[in-house]
Amino acid sequence: MKPIKVGLLGIGTVGAGTFNVLQRNQEDIRRRAGRGIEITMVAARNLEKARGIVGAGVEVVGDPFAVVDHPDIDIVVELIGGYELPHALVLKAIANGKHVVTANKALLALHGNEIFAAAQEKGVMVAFEAAVAGGVPIIKALREGLTANRIESVAGIINGTTNFILSEMREKGLDFATALQQAQELGYAEADPTFDIEGVDAAHKLTIMSAIAFGIPVQFDKAYIEGISQLQARDISYAEQLGYRIKLLGITRRTHTESGEGIELRVHPTLIPAGRLIANVEGAMNAVLVQADAVGASLYYGKGAGSEPTASAVIADLVDVTRLATVDPYCRVPHLAFQPNEMTDVAIVPMAEITTSYYLRVYVKDQLGVMADLTRILADAGISIDAVLQKEPGDQVNLDIILLTHQTREKNIIAAIEKIEKLPAVIGKVTRIRLETLA
Ligand code: HSE
């Protein structure tokens, strides 16, 4: 059988990794896919650099639409990143009847519903294993490996940059700015690291996993997003003294509110018991914990970024597309795991309605009765206290009082915090970090 022809849009870190791994393992990949997979065309901004990577046998062009419109290309691999240009390119590739492989989580989190509908209409595949957790095959696991299950929750460390920063802050007692600078020097964080540190990149990935886990449309606009830029080293240290680690977690799960069934979709710093496997994922590694009714808990761990780890996922998609290209489109694995006409409209619940536990740090003047006032406000709000720690943060005058609560609705804790901040002995704002036992 003739090799399947692939056009690459972008040949940066992941593109070069894809080219190299395909070359290196081409014989095994051919034996697995049933036919060869050949990159025959590459679109790149820097033509000379691209030619240096792919050599003379591959056509290198400056215009990505030349790849998307080329009649010989069977699969377009989109590795450009960003929103607008990839959006136009992917829709054009689909309209031209080409299959698409993409690592672009931002694109799918924002435009996934439109892209999958267009692909469905045209009978082509859009594969995106590399978009979530890089080399970790979590999309395949959720969509295929766990297909027997009712999935209850997905909780993941899905941004390596922030996990590296949090590890450095905990292990070396660094503040956020210093740890971020180290991440940038080591090439983990982008020069503009906003998407990483403010949780946007993790929310893109979580949105995609949520759709696949629960059979709902991608709804990035409904995700609650809070990053790690406001985290203080002392909270990481206090959490550790109480037996917890702080991680930037993406959490999506089934829940019940006063108005019925819903789905939580949230990214924020989270205390996790230090003994949990996922709490021990350090450095730039990724991990995703899935709770499902038949299999129970399963954990997926590995490199969430980097040239060849991400290429591993891109090529797995290329092999899937190659194997299934001749199959009747109705017999293929649906893009979002559930058949397109079987999606549900279970609502994403507003953040005020989610239920979780909390770490509260209250900075107070060391006055008689302040602890009693705090506990009374929480008791009046029906919030039960799990642990209390009192620390003298170094100024010799005031105190940090740290309280861990049992589960309550977010709106209850917000109301209690408002009252706490009005107490005369309380200085400034209460620090509030959510806590998940992940039991
Ligand atoms: N910037 C991402 C991370 C990698 O730090 O995990 C690509 O999604």
CSV table of C-alpha atoms and ligand atoms in Angstrom, one decimal:
chain,number,residue,atom,x,y,z
A,1,MET,CA,0.0,0.0,0.0
A,2,LYS,CA,1.2,3.5,-0.8
A,3,PRO,CA,2.4,5.6,2.2
A,4,ILE,CA,-0.1,8.1,3.6
A,5,LYS,CA,1.0,11.7,3.0
A,6,VAL,CA,1.3,14.1,5.8
A,7,GLY,CA,1.7,17.9,5.6
A,8,LEU,CA,3.1,19.6,8.7
A,9,LEU,CA,2.1,23.2,9.6
A,10,GLY,CA,4.9,24.5,11.8
A,11,ILE,CA,8.2,22.8,12.5
A,12,GLY,CA,9.2,24.1,15.9
A,13,THR,CA,10.0,21.9,18.9
A,14,VAL,CA,7.1,19.5,18.4
A,15,GLY,CA,7.3,19.5,14.6
A,16,ALA,CA,11.0,18.7,14.6
A,17,GLY,CA,10.4,15.9,17.2
A,18,THR,CA,7.6,14.5,15.1
A,19,PHE,CA,9.8,14.4,12.0
A,20,ASN,CA,12.7,12.9,13.8
A,21,VAL,CA,10.7,10.2,15.6
A,22,LEU,CA,8.9,9.3,12.4
A,23,GLN,CA,12.2,8.9,10.7
A,24,ARG,CA,13.9,7.0,13.5
A,25,ASN,CA,11.0,4.5,14.1
A,26,GLN,CA,9.6,4.4,10.6
A,27,GLU,CA,9.8,0.6,10.2
A,28,ASP,CA,8.0,-0.2,13.5
A,29,ILE,CA,5.5,2.6,12.8
A,30,ARG,CA,4.8,1.2,9.3
A,31,ARG,CA,4.3,-2.3,10.7
A,32,ARG,CA,1.9,-1.0,13.2
A,33,ALA,CA,-0.1,1.3,10.9
A,34,GLY,CA,-0.3,-1.1,8.0
A,35,ARG,CA,1.4,1.4,5.6
A,36,GLY,CA,4.1,4.0,5.7
A,37,ILE,CA,3.5,7.5,7.1
A,38,GLU,CA,5.5,10.1,5.2
A,39,ILE,CA,5.8,13.8,5.8
A,40,THR,CA,6.0,15.2,2.3
A,41,MET,CA,5.4,18.9,2.9
A,42,VAL,CA,6.1,21.4,5.6
A,43,ALA,CA,5.0,25.0,6.1
A,44,ALA,CA,7.4,27.1,8.1
A,45,ARG,CA,8.1,30.7,8.8
A,46,ASN,CA,11.9,30.1,8.6
A,47,LEU,CA,12.4,28.2,5.4
A,48,GLU,CA,16.1,27.7,5.8
A,49,LYS,CA,15.8,26.3,9.4
A,50,ALA,CA,13.0,24.0,8.2
A,51,ARG,CA,15.1,22.7,5.3
A,52,GLY,CA,17.9,22.1,7.8
A,53,ILE,CA,15.6,19.8,9.8
A,54,VAL,CA,13.8,17.8,7.0
A,55,GLY,CA,16.5,17.7,4.3
A,56,ALA,CA,16.0,17.8,0.6
A,57,GLY,CA,13.3,15.2,0.1
A,58,VAL,CA,10.5,17.3,1.7
A,59,GLU,CA,8.8,20.3,0.1
A,60,VAL,CA,9.1,23.3,2.4
A,61,VAL,CA,6.8,26.3,1.8
A,62,GLY,CA,6.1,29.6,3.6
A,63,ASP,CA,2.3,29.6,3.0
A,64,PRO,CA,0.5,27.1,5.3
A,65,PHE,CA,-2.6,27.2,3.0
A,66,ALA,CA,-0.4,25.7,0.3
A,67,VAL,CA,-0.2,22.6,2.4
A,68,VAL,CA,-3.9,22.6,3.4
A,69,ASP,CA,-5.0,23.0,-0.3
A,70,HIS,CA,-2.5,20.5,-1.8
A,71,PRO,CA,-4.3,17.6,-3.4
A,72,ASP,CA,-1.7,15.0,-2.5
A,73,ILE,CA,-1.8,15.6,1.3
A,74,ASP,CA,-4.0,13.2,3.2
A,75,ILE,CA,-3.4,14.4,6.8
A,76,VAL,CA,-2.7,17.9,8.0
A,77,VAL,CA,-0.7,18.2,11.3
A,78,GLU,CA,-1.3,21.6,12.9
A,79,LEU,CA,1.5,22.6,15.2
A,80,ILE,CA,1.4,26.3,14.8
A,81,GLY,CA,-0.4,27.2,18.1
A,82,GLY,CA,-2.6,30.2,18.8
A,83,TYR,CA,-6.2,30.7,17.7
A,84,GLU,CA,-7.0,32.5,14.5
A,85,LEU,CA,-4.7,31.2,11.9
A,86,PRO,CA,-5.0,27.5,13.0
A,87,HIS,CA,-8.8,28.0,13.2
A,88,ALA,CA,-8.9,29.0,9.5
A,89,LEU,CA,-6.3,26.4,8.5
A,90,VAL,CA,-8.0,23.5,10.3
A,91,LEU,CA,-11.5,24.4,8.9
A,92,LYS,CA,-10.0,24.7,5.4
A,93,ALA,CA,-8.2,21.3,5.7
A,94,ILE,CA,-11.5,19.7,6.8
A,95,ALA,CA,-13.4,21.4,3.9
A,96,ASN,CA,-10.8,20.0,1.6
A,97,GLY,CA,-11.5,16.5,2.9
A,98,LYS,CA,-8.3,16.1,4.9
A,99,HIS,CA,-7.9,14.5,8.3
A,100,VAL,CA,-6.4,16.7,10.9
A,101,VAL,CA,-4.0,16.0,13.8
A,102,THR,CA,-3.5,18.9,16.2
A,103,ALA,CA,-1.7,19.6,19.5
A,104,ASN,CA,-3.6,22.9,19.9
A,105,LYS,CA,-5.6,22.8,23.1
A,106,ALA,CA,-6.5,26.5,22.9
A,107,LEU,CA,-8.0,26.0,19.5
A,108,LEU,CA,-10.1,23.0,20.6
A,109,ALA,CA,-11.2,24.5,23.9
A,110,LEU,CA,-12.5,27.5,22.1
A,111,HIS,CA,-13.6,26.3,18.7
A,112,GLY,CA,-13.8,22.5,19.2
A,113,ASN,CA,-17.6,22.3,18.8
A,114,GLU,CA,-17.4,24.0,15.4
A,115,ILE,CA,-14.4,22.0,14.3
A,116,PHE,CA,-15.8,18.6,15.3
A,117,ALA,CA,-19.2,19.4,13.7
A,118,ALA,CA,-17.4,20.3,10.4
A,119,ALA,CA,-15.3,17.2,10.5
A,120,GLN,CA,-18.4,15.0,11.2
A,121,GLU,CA,-20.2,16.6,8.3
A,122,LYS,CA,-17.2,15.9,6.0
A,123,GLY,CA,-16.5,12.4,7.4
A,124,VAL,CA,-12.9,13.2,8.4
A,125,MET,CA,-11.0,12.7,11.6
A,126,VAL,CA,-9.7,15.3,14.0
A,127,ALA,CA,-7.2,13.8,16.4
A,128,PHE,CA,-5.7,15.7,19.4
A,129,GLU,CA,-3.9,13.3,21.8
A,130,ALA,CA,-1.0,15.8,22.0
A,131,ALA,CA,-3.3,18.6,23.1
A,132,VAL,CA,-3.6,17.3,26.7
A,133,ALA,CA,-0.7,16.2,28.9
A,134,GLY,CA,1.7,15.9,26.0
A,135,GLY,CA,3.0,12.4,25.8
A,136,VAL,CA,0.6,10.9,28.3
A,137,PRO,CA,-2.2,9.1,26.4
A,138,ILE,CA,-5.0,10.4,28.5
A,139,ILE,CA,-7.4,11.2,25.6
A,140,LYS,CA,-7.1,7.6,24.4
A,141,ALA,CA,-7.7,6.4,28.0
A,142,LEU,CA,-10.8,8.5,28.6
A,143,ARG,CA,-12.2,8.0,25.1
A,144,GLU,CA,-11.5,4.3,24.6
A,145,GLY,CA,-9.8,2.6,27.5
A,146,LEU,CA,-12.5,3.6,30.0
A,147,THR,CA,-15.4,3.4,27.6
A,148,ALA,CA,-17.2,0.9,29.8
A,149,ASN,CA,-17.3,3.2,32.7
A,150,ARG,CA,-19.5,6.0,34.1
A,151,ILE,CA,-16.7,8.5,34.7
A,152,GLU,CA,-17.2,10.4,38.0
A,153,SER,CA,-14.3,12.8,38.1
A,154,VAL,CA,-11.0,13.8,36.4
A,155,ALA,CA,-8.4,15.7,38.4
A,156,GLY,CA,-5.1,16.6,36.8
A,157,ILE,CA,-1.8,18.3,37.1
A,158,ILE,CA,-1.8,19.3,33.5
A,159,ASN,CA,0.6,22.2,33.3
A,160,GLY,CA,4.3,21.3,33.8
A,161,THR,CA,5.5,24.9,34.2
A,162,THR,CA,3.3,25.6,37.2
A,163,ASN,CA,4.1,22.2,38.7
A,164,PHE,CA,7.8,23.0,38.4
A,165,ILE,CA,7.3,26.4,40.1
A,166,LEU,CA,5.3,24.8,42.9
A,167,SER,CA,7.9,22.1,43.4
A,168,GLU,CA,10.7,24.7,43.6
A,169,MET,CA,8.7,26.8,46.0
A,170,ARG,CA,8.1,23.9,48.3
A,171,GLU,CA,11.5,22.2,48.1
A,172,LYS,CA,13.7,25.3,48.3
A,173,GLY,CA,11.4,27.7,50.1
A,174,LEU,CA,11.5,30.1,47.1
A,175,ASP,CA,9.0,32.8,46.5
A,176,PHE,CA,6.8,32.7,43.3
A,177,ALA,CA,8.8,35.3,41.3
A,178,THR,CA,12.2,33.6,41.9
A,179,ALA,CA,10.7,30.1,41.0
A,180,LEU,CA,9.1,31.6,37.9
A,181,GLN,CA,12.5,33.1,36.8
A,182,GLN,CA,14.1,29.7,37.2
A,183,ALA,CA,11.4,28.0,35.1
A,184,GLN,CA,12.0,30.6,32.4
A,185,GLU,CA,15.8,30.1,32.5
A,186,LEU,CA,15.3,26.4,32.1
A,187,GLY,CA,13.0,26.9,29.2
A,188,TYR,CA,9.9,25.5,30.9
A,189,ALA,CA,7.9,28.7,31.0
A,190,GLU,CA,7.3,30.9,27.9
A,191,ALA,CA,8.8,34.4,27.8
A,192,ASP,CA,5.2,35.5,28.4
A,193,PRO,CA,4.1,32.8,30.9
A,194,THR,CA,0.6,34.2,31.5
A,195,PHE,CA,-1.3,31.3,30.1
A,196,ASP,CA,0.7,28.9,32.2
A,197,ILE,CA,0.8,30.7,35.6
A,198,GLU,CA,-2.7,32.0,35.4
A,199,GLY,CA,-4.2,28.5,34.8
A,200,VAL,CA,-5.5,29.2,31.2
A,201,ASP,CA,-3.4,26.5,29.6
A,202,ALA,CA,-4.6,24.0,32.2
A,203,ALA,CA,-8.2,25.1,31.7
A,204,HIS,CA,-8.0,24.6,28.0
A,205,LYS,CA,-6.8,21.0,28.6
A,206,LEU,CA,-9.4,20.4,31.3
A,207,THR,CA,-12.2,21.6,29.1
A,208,ILE,CA,-11.3,19.0,26.5
A,209,MET,CA,-11.2,16.2,29.0
A,210,SER,CA,-14.5,17.3,30.6
A,211,ALA,CA,-16.2,17.0,27.2
A,212,ILE,CA,-14.9,13.5,26.6
A,213,ALA,CA,-15.5,12.3,30.1
A,214,PHE,CA,-19.1,13.4,30.3
A,215,GLY,CA,-20.4,13.6,26.8
A,216,ILE,CA,-20.9,17.4,26.9
A,217,PRO,CA,-19.8,20.1,24.4
A,218,VAL,CA,-16.5,21.9,25.0
A,219,GLN,CA,-17.3,24.9,27.2
A,220,PHE,CA,-14.1,26.8,28.0
A,221,ASP,CA,-16.1,30.0,28.7
A,222,LYS,CA,-17.8,28.3,31.7
A,223,ALA,CA,-14.5,27.2,33.3
A,224,TYR,CA,-13.4,28.7,36.6
A,225,ILE,CA,-9.8,29.7,36.3
A,226,GLU,CA,-7.4,30.7,39.1
A,227,GLY,CA,-3.6,30.5,38.7
A,228,ILE,CA,-0.7,30.4,41.1
A,229,SER,CA,0.7,33.9,40.8
A,230,GLN,CA,-0.8,35.0,44.1
A,231,LEU,CA,0.5,31.9,46.1
A,232,GLN,CA,2.8,32.7,49.0
A,233,ALA,CA,5.7,30.5,50.1
A,234,ARG,CA,4.3,30.5,53.7
A,235,ASP,CA,1.0,28.9,52.6
A,236,ILE,CA,3.0,26.2,50.9
A,237,SER,CA,5.0,25.7,54.1
A,238,TYR,CA,1.9,25.8,56.4
A,239,ALA,CA,0.1,23.3,54.1
A,240,GLU,CA,3.1,21.0,54.4
A,241,GLN,CA,3.1,21.2,58.2
A,242,LEU,CA,-0.6,20.2,58.1
A,243,GLY,CA,0.2,17.2,55.8
A,244,TYR,CA,-0.7,18.6,52.4
A,245,ARG,CA,0.9,19.7,49.1
A,246,ILE,CA,-0.4,22.5,47.0
A,247,LYS,CA,-0.8,21.7,43.3
A,248,LEU,CA,-2.5,23.6,40.4
A,249,LEU,CA,-5.3,21.1,39.8
A,250,GLY,CA,-7.8,21.0,37.0
A,251,ILE,CA,-10.9,19.3,38.3
A,252,THR,CA,-14.0,18.3,36.5
A,253,ARG,CA,-16.7,16.1,38.1
A,254,ARG,CA,-20.3,15.2,38.4
A,255,THR,CA,-22.0,17.0,41.2
A,256,HIS,CA,-25.5,17.8,42.6
A,257,THR,CA,-26.7,21.3,43.3
A,258,GLU,CA,-30.0,22.5,44.6
A,259,SER,CA,-31.1,22.8,41.0
A,260,GLY,CA,-30.1,19.2,40.0
A,261,GLU,CA,-27.2,17.4,38.3
A,262,GLY,CA,-24.3,19.4,37.1
A,263,ILE,CA,-20.6,19.3,36.1
A,264,GLU,CA,-17.8,21.1,38.0
A,265,LEU,CA,-15.1,22.6,35.7
A,266,ARG,CA,-12.4,24.4,37.6
A,267,VAL,CA,-8.7,25.1,37.7
A,268,HIS,CA,-7.1,26.5,40.9
A,269,PRO,CA,-4.3,25.9,43.5
A,270,THR,CA,-5.4,23.0,45.6
A,271,LEU,CA,-4.3,21.3,48.8
A,272,ILE,CA,-4.0,17.5,48.4
A,273,PRO,CA,-3.0,15.1,51.2
A,274,ALA,CA,0.7,14.6,50.9
A,275,GLY,CA,0.4,10.8,50.9
A,276,ARG,CA,-1.6,10.7,47.6
A,277,LEU,CA,0.4,9.5,44.6
A,278,ILE,CA,-0.7,12.6,42.6
A,279,ALA,CA,0.6,14.9,45.4
A,280,ASN,CA,4.1,13.5,44.7
A,281,VAL,CA,4.2,14.4,41.0
A,282,GLU,CA,7.0,16.9,41.0
A,283,GLY,CA,8.9,19.1,38.6
A,284,ALA,CA,7.5,19.6,35.1
A,285,MET,CA,5.7,16.2,35.0
A,286,ASN,CA,1.9,15.8,34.4
A,287,ALA,CA,-0.5,13.4,36.0
A,288,VAL,CA,-4.3,12.8,35.6
A,289,LEU,CA,-6.4,10.9,38.2
A,290,VAL,CA,-9.6,9.5,36.9
A,291,GLN,CA,-12.4,8.1,39.1
A,292,ALA,CA,-14.8,5.8,37.3
A,293,ASP,CA,-17.4,3.4,38.5
A,294,ALA,CA,-16.1,0.1,37.2
A,295,VAL,CA,-12.3,0.5,37.2
A,296,GLY,CA,-12.2,2.7,40.3
A,297,ALA,CA,-9.2,5.1,40.5
A,298,SER,CA,-6.6,5.1,37.7
A,299,LEU,CA,-3.6,7.4,37.4
A,300,TYR,CA,-1.9,8.5,34.2
A,301,TYR,CA,1.6,10.0,34.5
A,302,GLY,CA,4.4,11.3,32.3
A,303,LYS,CA,5.9,14.1,30.4
A,304,GLY,CA,3.3,16.8,29.5
A,305,ALA,CA,5.5,18.8,27.1
A,306,GLY,CA,8.8,18.6,25.2
A,307,SER,CA,9.8,17.7,21.7
A,308,GLU,CA,9.7,13.9,21.5
A,309,PRO,CA,7.1,13.3,24.3
A,310,THR,CA,4.6,15.4,22.4
A,311,ALA,CA,5.7,13.9,19.1
A,312,SER,CA,4.9,10.5,20.6
A,313,ALA,CA,1.2,11.6,20.9
A,314,VAL,CA,1.2,13.3,17.5
A,315,ILE,CA,2.4,10.1,15.8
A,316,ALA,CA,0.0,7.9,17.8
A,317,ASP,CA,-2.7,10.0,16.2
A,318,LEU,CA,-1.1,9.7,12.8
A,319,VAL,CA,-1.2,5.9,13.2
A,320,ASP,CA,-4.8,5.9,14.3
A,321,VAL,CA,-5.8,8.1,11.4
A,322,THR,CA,-3.9,5.9,9.0
A,323,ARG,CA,-5.5,2.8,10.2
A,324,LEU,CA,-9.0,4.2,10.2
A,325,ALA,CA,-8.8,6.3,7.0
A,326,THR,CA,-10.6,3.7,4.9
A,327,VAL,CA,-13.2,2.9,7.6
A,328,ASP,CA,-16.8,4.1,7.3
A,329,PRO,CA,-16.9,7.4,9.3
A,330,TYR,CA,-19.8,6.1,11.4
A,331,CYS,CA,-17.7,3.2,12.6
A,332,ARG,CA,-14.8,5.3,13.8
A,333,VAL,CA,-14.3,6.4,17.4
A,334,PRO,CA,-16.3,9.6,17.9
A,335,HIS,CA,-14.2,12.8,18.3
A,336,LEU,CA,-15.5,13.4,21.8
A,337,ALA,CA,-16.0,9.8,22.8
A,338,PHE,CA,-19.8,10.0,22.7
A,339,GLN,CA,-21.7,9.8,19.4
A,340,PRO,CA,-22.4,13.4,18.3
A,341,ASN,CA,-26.2,13.0,18.5
A,342,GLU,CA,-25.8,11.5,22.0
A,343,MET,CA,-24.2,14.5,23.7
A,344,THR,CA,-26.0,15.8,26.8
A,345,ASP,CA,-26.5,19.4,28.0
A,346,VAL,CA,-25.8,18.8,31.7
A,347,ALA,CA,-24.9,22.3,32.9
A,348,ILE,CA,-21.5,23.4,34.2
A,349,VAL,CA,-22.3,24.6,37.7
A,350,PRO,CA,-21.5,28.1,38.8
A,351,MET,CA,-18.4,28.3,41.1
A,352,ALA,CA,-20.6,29.4,44.0
A,353,GLU,CA,-22.4,26.1,43.9
A,354,ILE,CA,-19.4,23.7,44.0
A,355,THR,CA,-18.6,21.8,47.2
A,356,THR,CA,-15.1,21.4,48.5
A,357,SER,CA,-13.0,21.9,51.7
A,358,TYR,CA,-10.9,24.9,52.4
A,359,TYR,CA,-7.6,26.2,53.8
A,360,LEU,CA,-8.0,29.6,55.3
A,361,ARG,CA,-5.2,31.8,56.5
A,362,VAL,CA,-6.2,34.7,58.6
A,363,TYR,CA,-3.6,37.3,59.6
A,364,VAL,CA,-4.6,38.8,62.9
A,365,LYS,CA,-3.6,41.0,65.8
A,366,ASP,CA,-2.8,38.7,68.8
A,367,GLN,CA,-5.9,39.7,70.8
A,368,LEU,CA,-8.0,37.9,73.3
A,369,GLY,CA,-11.1,36.2,71.7
A,370,VAL,CA,-10.0,36.4,68.0
A,371,MET,CA,-9.9,32.6,67.7
A,372,ALA,CA,-13.3,32.4,69.3
A,373,ASP,CA,-14.7,35.0,66.8
A,374,LEU,CA,-13.3,33.0,63.8
A,375,THR,CA,-14.7,29.7,64.9
A,376,ARG,CA,-18.1,31.3,65.8
A,377,ILE,CA,-18.5,32.8,62.3
A,378,LEU,CA,-17.7,29.4,60.7
A,379,ALA,CA,-20.0,27.5,63.1
A,380,ASP,CA,-22.8,30.0,62.3
A,381,ALA,CA,-22.3,29.4,58.6
A,382,GLY,CA,-22.6,25.6,59.2
A,383,ILE,CA,-18.9,25.1,58.3
A,384,SER,CA,-17.1,22.4,60.3
A,385,ILE,CA,-13.4,22.9,61.2
A,386,ASP,CA,-11.0,20.0,60.5
A,387,ALA,CA,-7.7,21.4,61.8
A,388,VAL,CA,-6.3,24.6,63.3
A,389,LEU,CA,-2.7,25.9,63.3
A,390,GLN,CA,-1.4,29.1,64.8
A,391,LYS,CA,1.9,30.5,63.6
A,392,GLU,CA,3.9,33.6,64.3
A,393,PRO,CA,5.1,34.6,60.8
A,394,GLY,CA,8.1,36.5,61.9
A,395,ASP,CA,6.9,40.0,62.7
A,396,GLN,CA,6.8,39.4,66.5
A,397,VAL,CA,3.4,41.1,66.7
A,398,ASN,CA,0.7,39.5,64.7
A,399,LEU,CA,-0.3,35.9,64.0
A,400,ASP,CA,-1.3,33.7,61.1
A,401,ILE,CA,-4.2,31.5,62.1
A,402,ILE,CA,-4.7,28.6,59.6
A,403,LEU,CA,-8.0,26.7,59.5
A,404,LEU,CA,-8.8,23.7,57.5
A,405,THR,CA,-12.6,23.2,57.0
A,406,HIS,CA,-14.7,20.2,56.1
A,407,GLN,CA,-16.7,20.3,52.9
A,408,THR,CA,-19.1,23.2,52.3
A,409,ARG,CA,-20.5,25.1,49.3
A,410,GLU,CA,-18.3,27.8,47.9
A,411,LYS,CA,-21.0,30.4,48.5
A,412,ASN,CA,-21.0,29.6,52.3
A,413,ILE,CA,-17.2,30.1,52.6
A,414,ILE,CA,-17.4,33.4,50.6
A,415,ALA,CA,-20.1,34.7,53.0
A,416,ALA,CA,-18.1,33.6,56.1
A,417,ILE,CA,-14.9,35.2,54.7
A,418,GLU,CA,-16.7,38.5,54.3
A,419,LYS,CA,-17.7,38.4,58.0
A,420,ILE,CA,-14.2,37.4,59.1
A,421,GLU,CA,-12.6,40.2,57.2
A,422,LYS,CA,-14.8,42.7,59.0
A,423,LEU,CA,-13.5,41.6,62.5
A,424,PRO,CA,-11.4,44.4,64.0
A,425,ALA,CA,-8.5,42.1,64.8
A,426,VAL,CA,-8.2,40.8,61.3
A,427,ILE,CA,-5.6,42.4,59.1
A,428,GLY,CA,-6.1,42.5,55.3
A,429,LYS,CA,-7.7,39.7,53.2
A,430,VAL,CA,-8.2,36.1,54.2
A,431,THR,CA,-6.1,33.7,52.0
A,432,ARG,CA,-8.4,31.0,50.8
A,433,ILE,CA,-7.1,27.8,49.0
A,434,ARG,CA,-9.4,24.9,48.1
A,435,LEU,CA,-8.6,21.5,49.5
A,436,GLU,CA,-9.5,18.1,47.8
A,437,THR,CA,-9.0,14.8,49.6
A,438,LEU,CA,-9.2,12.9,46.3
A,439,ALA,CA,-10.4,9.9,48.3
B,1,HSE,N1,3.2,25.1,28.6
B,1,HSE,C1,2.7,23.8,28.9
B,1,HSE,C2,3.1,23.3,30.2
B,1,HSE,C3,3.1,22.8,27.9
B,1,HSE,O1,3.9,24.0,30.9
B,1,HSE,O2,2.7,22.2,30.6
B,1,HSE,C4,2.3,22.7,26.7
B,1,HSE,O3,0.9,22.6,27.0
